[in-house]
Tab-separated table of C-alpha atoms in Angstrom:
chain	number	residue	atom	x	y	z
A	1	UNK	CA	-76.630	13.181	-216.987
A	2	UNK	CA	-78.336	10.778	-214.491
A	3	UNK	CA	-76.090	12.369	-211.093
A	4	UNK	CA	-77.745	16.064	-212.846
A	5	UNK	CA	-80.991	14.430	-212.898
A	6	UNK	CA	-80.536	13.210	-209.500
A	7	UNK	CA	-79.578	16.598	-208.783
A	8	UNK	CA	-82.601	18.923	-210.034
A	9	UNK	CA	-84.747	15.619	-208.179
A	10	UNK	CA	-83.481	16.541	-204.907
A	11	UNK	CA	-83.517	20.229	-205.165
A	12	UNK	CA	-87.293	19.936	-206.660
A	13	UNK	CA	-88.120	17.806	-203.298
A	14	UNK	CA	-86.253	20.788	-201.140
A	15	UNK	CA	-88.303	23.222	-202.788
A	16	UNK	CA	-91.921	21.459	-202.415
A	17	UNK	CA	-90.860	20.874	-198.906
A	18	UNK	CA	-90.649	25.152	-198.603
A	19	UNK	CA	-93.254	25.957	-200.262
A	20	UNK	CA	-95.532	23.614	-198.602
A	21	UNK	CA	-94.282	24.344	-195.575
A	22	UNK	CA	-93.205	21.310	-194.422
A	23	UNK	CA	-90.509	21.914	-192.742
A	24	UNK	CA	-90.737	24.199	-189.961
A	25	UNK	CA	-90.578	24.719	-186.301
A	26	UNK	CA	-89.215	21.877	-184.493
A	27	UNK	CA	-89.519	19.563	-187.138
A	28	UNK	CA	-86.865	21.469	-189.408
A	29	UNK	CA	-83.663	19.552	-189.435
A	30	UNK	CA	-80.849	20.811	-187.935
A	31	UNK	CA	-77.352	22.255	-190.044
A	32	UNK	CA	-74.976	19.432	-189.595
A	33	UNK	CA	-71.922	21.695	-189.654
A	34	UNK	CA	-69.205	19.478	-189.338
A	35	UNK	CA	-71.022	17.665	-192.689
A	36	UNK	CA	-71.612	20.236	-194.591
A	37	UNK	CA	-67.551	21.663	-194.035
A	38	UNK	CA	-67.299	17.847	-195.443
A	39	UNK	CA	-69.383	18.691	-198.318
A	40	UNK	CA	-67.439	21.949	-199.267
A	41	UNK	CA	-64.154	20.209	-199.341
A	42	UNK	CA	-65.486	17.368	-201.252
A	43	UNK	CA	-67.312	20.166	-203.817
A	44	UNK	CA	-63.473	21.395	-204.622
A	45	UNK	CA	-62.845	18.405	-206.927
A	46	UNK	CA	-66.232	17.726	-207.605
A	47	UNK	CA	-67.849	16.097	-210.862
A	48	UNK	CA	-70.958	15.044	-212.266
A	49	UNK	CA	-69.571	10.829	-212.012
A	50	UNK	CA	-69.022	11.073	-208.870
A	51	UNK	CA	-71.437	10.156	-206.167
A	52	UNK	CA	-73.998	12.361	-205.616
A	53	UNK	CA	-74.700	12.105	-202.076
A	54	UNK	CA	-71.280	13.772	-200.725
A	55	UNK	CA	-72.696	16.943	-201.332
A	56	UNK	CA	-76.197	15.936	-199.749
A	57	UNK	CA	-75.231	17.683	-196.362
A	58	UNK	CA	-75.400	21.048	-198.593
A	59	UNK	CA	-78.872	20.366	-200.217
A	60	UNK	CA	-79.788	19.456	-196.844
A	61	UNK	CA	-78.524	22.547	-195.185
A	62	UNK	CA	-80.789	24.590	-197.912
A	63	UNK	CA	-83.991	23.684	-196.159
A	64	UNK	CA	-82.545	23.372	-192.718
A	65	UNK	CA	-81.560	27.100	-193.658
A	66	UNK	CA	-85.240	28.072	-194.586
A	67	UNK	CA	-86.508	30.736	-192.582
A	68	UNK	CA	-83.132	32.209	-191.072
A	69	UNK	CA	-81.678	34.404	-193.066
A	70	UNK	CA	-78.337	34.487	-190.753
A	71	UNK	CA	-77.560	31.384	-191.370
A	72	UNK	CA	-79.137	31.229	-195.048
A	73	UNK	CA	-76.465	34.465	-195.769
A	74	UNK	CA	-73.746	32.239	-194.423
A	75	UNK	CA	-74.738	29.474	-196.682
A	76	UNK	CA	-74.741	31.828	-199.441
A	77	UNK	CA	-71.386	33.288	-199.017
A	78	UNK	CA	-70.160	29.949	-198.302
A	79	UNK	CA	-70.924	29.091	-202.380
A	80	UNK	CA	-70.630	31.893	-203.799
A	81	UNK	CA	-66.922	31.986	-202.544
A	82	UNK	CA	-66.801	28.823	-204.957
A	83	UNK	CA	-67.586	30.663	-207.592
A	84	UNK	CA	-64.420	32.638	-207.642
A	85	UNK	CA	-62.341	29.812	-206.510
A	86	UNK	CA	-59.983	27.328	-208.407
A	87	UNK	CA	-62.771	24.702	-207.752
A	88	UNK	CA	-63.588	22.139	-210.468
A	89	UNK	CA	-66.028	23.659	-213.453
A	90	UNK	CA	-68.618	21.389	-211.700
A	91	UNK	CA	-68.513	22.263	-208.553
A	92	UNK	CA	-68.881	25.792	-210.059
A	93	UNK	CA	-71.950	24.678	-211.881
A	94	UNK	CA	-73.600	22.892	-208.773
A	95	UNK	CA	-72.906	25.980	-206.584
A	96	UNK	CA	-74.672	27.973	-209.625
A	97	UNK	CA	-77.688	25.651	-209.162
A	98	UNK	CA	-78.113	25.748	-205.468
A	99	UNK	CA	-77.812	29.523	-205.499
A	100	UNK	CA	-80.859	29.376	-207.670
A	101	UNK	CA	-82.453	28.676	-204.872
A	102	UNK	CA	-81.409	30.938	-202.261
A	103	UNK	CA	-79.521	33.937	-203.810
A	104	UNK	CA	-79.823	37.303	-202.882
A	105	UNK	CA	-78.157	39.999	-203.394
A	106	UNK	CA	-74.909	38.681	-201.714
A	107	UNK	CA	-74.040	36.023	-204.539
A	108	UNK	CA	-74.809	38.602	-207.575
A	109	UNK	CA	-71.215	39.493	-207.757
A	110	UNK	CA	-69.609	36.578	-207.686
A	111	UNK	CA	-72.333	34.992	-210.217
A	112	UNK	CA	-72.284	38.094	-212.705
A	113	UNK	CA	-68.781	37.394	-213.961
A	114	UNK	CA	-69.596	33.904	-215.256
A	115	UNK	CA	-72.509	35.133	-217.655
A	116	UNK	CA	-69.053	35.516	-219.883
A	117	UNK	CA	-68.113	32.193	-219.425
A	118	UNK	CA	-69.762	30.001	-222.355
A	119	UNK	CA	-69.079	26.671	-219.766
A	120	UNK	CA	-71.268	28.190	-216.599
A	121	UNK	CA	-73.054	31.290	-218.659
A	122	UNK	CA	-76.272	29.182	-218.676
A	123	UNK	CA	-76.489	28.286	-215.270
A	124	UNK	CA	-75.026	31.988	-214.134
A	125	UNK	CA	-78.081	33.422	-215.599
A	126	UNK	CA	-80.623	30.800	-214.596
A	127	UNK	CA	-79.469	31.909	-210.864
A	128	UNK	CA	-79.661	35.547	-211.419
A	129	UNK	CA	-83.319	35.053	-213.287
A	130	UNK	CA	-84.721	33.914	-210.309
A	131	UNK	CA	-82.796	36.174	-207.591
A	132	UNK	CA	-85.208	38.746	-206.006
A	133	UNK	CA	-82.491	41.454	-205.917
A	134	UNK	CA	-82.510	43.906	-208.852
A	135	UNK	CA	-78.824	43.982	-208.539
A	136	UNK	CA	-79.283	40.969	-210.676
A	137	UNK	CA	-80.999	42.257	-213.357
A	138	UNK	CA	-78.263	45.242	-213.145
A	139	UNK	CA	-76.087	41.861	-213.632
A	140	UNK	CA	-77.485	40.861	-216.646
A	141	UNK	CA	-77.995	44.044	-218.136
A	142	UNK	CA	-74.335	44.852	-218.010
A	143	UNK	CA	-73.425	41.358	-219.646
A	144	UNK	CA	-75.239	42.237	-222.328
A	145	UNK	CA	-72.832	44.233	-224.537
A	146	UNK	CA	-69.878	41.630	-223.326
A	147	UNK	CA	-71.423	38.218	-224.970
A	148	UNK	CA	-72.928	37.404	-228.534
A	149	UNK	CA	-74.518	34.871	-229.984
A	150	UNK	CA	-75.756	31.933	-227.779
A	151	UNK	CA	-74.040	33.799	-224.897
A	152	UNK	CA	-76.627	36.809	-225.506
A	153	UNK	CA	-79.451	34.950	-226.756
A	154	UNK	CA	-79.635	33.236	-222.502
A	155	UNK	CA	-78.768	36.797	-221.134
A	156	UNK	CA	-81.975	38.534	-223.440
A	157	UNK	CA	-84.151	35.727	-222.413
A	158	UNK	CA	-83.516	35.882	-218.870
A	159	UNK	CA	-84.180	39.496	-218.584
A	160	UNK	CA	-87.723	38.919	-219.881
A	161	UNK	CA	-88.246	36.257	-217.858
A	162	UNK	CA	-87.662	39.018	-214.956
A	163	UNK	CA	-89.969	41.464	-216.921
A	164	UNK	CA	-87.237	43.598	-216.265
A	165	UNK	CA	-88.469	47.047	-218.224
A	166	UNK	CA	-85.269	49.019	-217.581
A	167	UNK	CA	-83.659	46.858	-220.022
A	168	UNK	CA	-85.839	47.415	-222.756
A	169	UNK	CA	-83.342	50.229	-224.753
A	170	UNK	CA	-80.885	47.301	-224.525
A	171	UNK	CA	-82.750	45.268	-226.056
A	172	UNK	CA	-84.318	47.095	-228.527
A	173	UNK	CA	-81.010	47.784	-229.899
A	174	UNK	CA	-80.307	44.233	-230.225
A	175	UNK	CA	-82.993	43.923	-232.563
A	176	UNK	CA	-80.220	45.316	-235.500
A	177	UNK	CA	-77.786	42.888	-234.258
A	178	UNK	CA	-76.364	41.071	-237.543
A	179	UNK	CA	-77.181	37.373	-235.433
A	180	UNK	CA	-80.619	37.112	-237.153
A	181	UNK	CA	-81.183	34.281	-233.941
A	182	UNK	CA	-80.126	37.218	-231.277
A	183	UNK	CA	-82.410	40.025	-233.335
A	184	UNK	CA	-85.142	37.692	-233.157
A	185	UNK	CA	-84.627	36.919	-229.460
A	186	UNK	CA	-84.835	40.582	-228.622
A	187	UNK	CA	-88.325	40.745	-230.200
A	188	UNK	CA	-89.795	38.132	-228.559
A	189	UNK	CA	-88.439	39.343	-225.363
A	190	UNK	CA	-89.696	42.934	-226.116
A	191	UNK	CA	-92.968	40.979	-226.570
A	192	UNK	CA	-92.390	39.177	-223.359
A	193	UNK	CA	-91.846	42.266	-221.559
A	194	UNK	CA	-95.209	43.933	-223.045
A	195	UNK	CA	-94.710	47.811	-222.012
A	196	UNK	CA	-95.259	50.902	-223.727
A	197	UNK	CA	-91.345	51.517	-224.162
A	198	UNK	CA	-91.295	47.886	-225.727
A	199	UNK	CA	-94.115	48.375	-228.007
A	200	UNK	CA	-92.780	51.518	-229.274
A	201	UNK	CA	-89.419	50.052	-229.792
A	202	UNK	CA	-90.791	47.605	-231.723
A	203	UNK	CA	-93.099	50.278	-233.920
A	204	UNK	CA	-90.166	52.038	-234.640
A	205	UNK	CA	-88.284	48.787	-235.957
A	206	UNK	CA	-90.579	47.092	-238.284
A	207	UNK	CA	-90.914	49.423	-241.362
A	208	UNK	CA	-86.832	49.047	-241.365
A	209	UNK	CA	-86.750	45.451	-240.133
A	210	UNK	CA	-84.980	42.972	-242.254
A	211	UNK	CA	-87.123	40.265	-243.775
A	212	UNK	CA	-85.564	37.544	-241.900
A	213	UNK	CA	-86.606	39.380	-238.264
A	214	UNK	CA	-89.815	40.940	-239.249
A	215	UNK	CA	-92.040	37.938	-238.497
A	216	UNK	CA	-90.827	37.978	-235.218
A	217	UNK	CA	-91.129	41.438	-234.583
A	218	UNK	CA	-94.540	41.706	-235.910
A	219	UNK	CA	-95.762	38.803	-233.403
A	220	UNK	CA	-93.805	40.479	-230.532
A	221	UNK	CA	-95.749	44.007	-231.603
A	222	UNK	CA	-99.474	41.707	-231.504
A	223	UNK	CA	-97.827	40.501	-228.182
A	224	UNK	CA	-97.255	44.194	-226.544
A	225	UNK	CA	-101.201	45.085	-227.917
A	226	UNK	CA	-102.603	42.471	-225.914
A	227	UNK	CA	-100.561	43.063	-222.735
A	228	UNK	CA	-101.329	46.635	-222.521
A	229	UNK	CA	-104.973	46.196	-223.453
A	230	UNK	CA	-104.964	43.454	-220.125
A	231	UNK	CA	-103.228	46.547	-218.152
A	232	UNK	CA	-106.172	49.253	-219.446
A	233	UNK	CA	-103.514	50.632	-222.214
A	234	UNK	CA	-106.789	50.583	-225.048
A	235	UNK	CA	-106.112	53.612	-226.810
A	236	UNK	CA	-102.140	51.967	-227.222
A	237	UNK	CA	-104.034	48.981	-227.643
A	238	UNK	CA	-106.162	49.890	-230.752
A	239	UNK	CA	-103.324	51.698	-232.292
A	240	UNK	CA	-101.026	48.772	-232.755
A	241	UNK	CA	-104.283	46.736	-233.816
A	242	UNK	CA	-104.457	49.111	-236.667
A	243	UNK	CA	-101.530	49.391	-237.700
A	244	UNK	CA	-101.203	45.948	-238.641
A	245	UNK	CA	-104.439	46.044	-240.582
A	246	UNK	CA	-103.010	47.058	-243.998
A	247	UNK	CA	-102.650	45.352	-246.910
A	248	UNK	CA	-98.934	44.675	-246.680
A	249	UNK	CA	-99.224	42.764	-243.706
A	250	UNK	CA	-99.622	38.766	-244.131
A	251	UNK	CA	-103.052	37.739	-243.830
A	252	UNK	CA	-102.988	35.862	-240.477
A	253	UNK	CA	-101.263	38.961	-238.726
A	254	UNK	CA	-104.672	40.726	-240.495
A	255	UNK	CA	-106.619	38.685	-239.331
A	256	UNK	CA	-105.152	38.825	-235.542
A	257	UNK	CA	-105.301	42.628	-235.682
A	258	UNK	CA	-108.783	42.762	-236.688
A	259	UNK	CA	-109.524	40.175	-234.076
A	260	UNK	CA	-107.835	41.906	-231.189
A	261	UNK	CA	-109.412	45.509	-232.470
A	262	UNK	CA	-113.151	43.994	-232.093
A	263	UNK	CA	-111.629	42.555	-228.765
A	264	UNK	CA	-110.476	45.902	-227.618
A	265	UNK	CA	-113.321	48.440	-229.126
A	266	UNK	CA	-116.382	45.795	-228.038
A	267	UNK	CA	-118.967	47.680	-225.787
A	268	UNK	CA	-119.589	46.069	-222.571
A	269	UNK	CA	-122.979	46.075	-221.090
């Protein structure tokens, strides 16, 4: 735990470096080739106990990288080829985490198999969350019918962390999925996601929603009202609002309706 620690410490230092710019022009380190081939051989048998600063010429070559992409592709392909390799399930893992960083669309099909993998799925997805390329949220999306349970729970949640509205029929039919953790994940993330086609989804669910998912549905629904009120959706807005206004709803999901109704209908001077 403390080398993993060490681990996300360096990589958070790379990455305030970036985005503060402090590396650039001819202050930006150079690659140290002949270290980071080193590093790659060393990454083969790699593990967590062992020291962490044989694979420093790598994290180093990550911001020397910064701002060309030829040699930030090279990089890439360079760890992503671990990926598919016979390398150790922590090498695998730290490849994962440095392609976090600087994936594009190049790594997204050596990463997408290991969503299925219950030892790297977590870290697989992590790296596809944050990869511009919407080759990645293809990736995900196409995981999603081959893993259950814990597996699918990451995979829904990444996909609304990437907003990603194509996958909202995918998710909505998780919300019937007989993992009451995995139906309730799919709410939320419908929530997250906040579009019309989520909102609806979720309409159309709650009169047949099982008890045990309903709660979460309903706050995912008062969720959706409030994002597409923020993106001038009123009408869609004040619909939702009132259908949640009845007498069969608890009283604090009343009370949240009538709340975000008086939001929504108040006249502005």
């Amino acid at each position: 735990m403390h080398h993993r620690m060490k681990f996300l410490s360096a990589i958070a230092a790379g990455l305030m470096i970036l985005a503060c710019g402090a590396v650039r022009g001819d202050d930006k380190p150079a690659v140290d080739n002949a270290a980071v081939d080193k590093a790659f051989e060393t990454l083969k048998t790699y593990d967590y106990g062992t020291d962490r600063n044989d694979l420093k010429a790598i994290d180093d070559a990550v911001i020397a990288t910064h701002g060309n992409p030829e040699a930030c592709l090279a990089l890439e392909k360079r760890l992503a080829a671990v990926l598919s390799s016979n390398d150790s399930t922590d090498a695998k893992d730290y490849a994962l985490r440095t392609l976090r960083i600087i994936g594009t669309s190049e790594s997204v099909p050596a990463i997408a198999p290991l969503l299925e993998k219950k030892e790297l799925s977590h870290m697989a997805r992590y790296a596809l969350e944050l990869n511009p390329s919407p080759a990645a949220g293809k990736a995900l999306l196409d995981a999603l019918p081959k893993v259950s349970g814990k597996l699918k729970i990451g995979v829904i949640g990444s996909l609304a962390s990437r907003h990603d509205a194509e996958s909202v029929p995918a998710i909505a039919s998780a919300l019937d999925d007989s993992d009451k953790d995995v139906a309730e994940t799919a709410a939320h993330a419908l929530g997250a996601i906040g579009n019309a086609d989520a909102a609806k989804a979720l309409g159309e669910f709650l009169p047949k929603a099982p008890a045990g998912v309903k709660a979460a549905a309903t706050d995912a629904y008062l969720v959706c009202a409030e994002r597409l009120f923020k993106h001038g959706k009123k009408a869609e807005a004040i619909a939702i609002y009132k259908s949640l206004m009845h007498e069969g709803e608890p009283k604090h999901i009343r009370l949240a309706a009538t709340h975000g109704l008086l939001v929504a209908t108040e006249k502005k001077d």
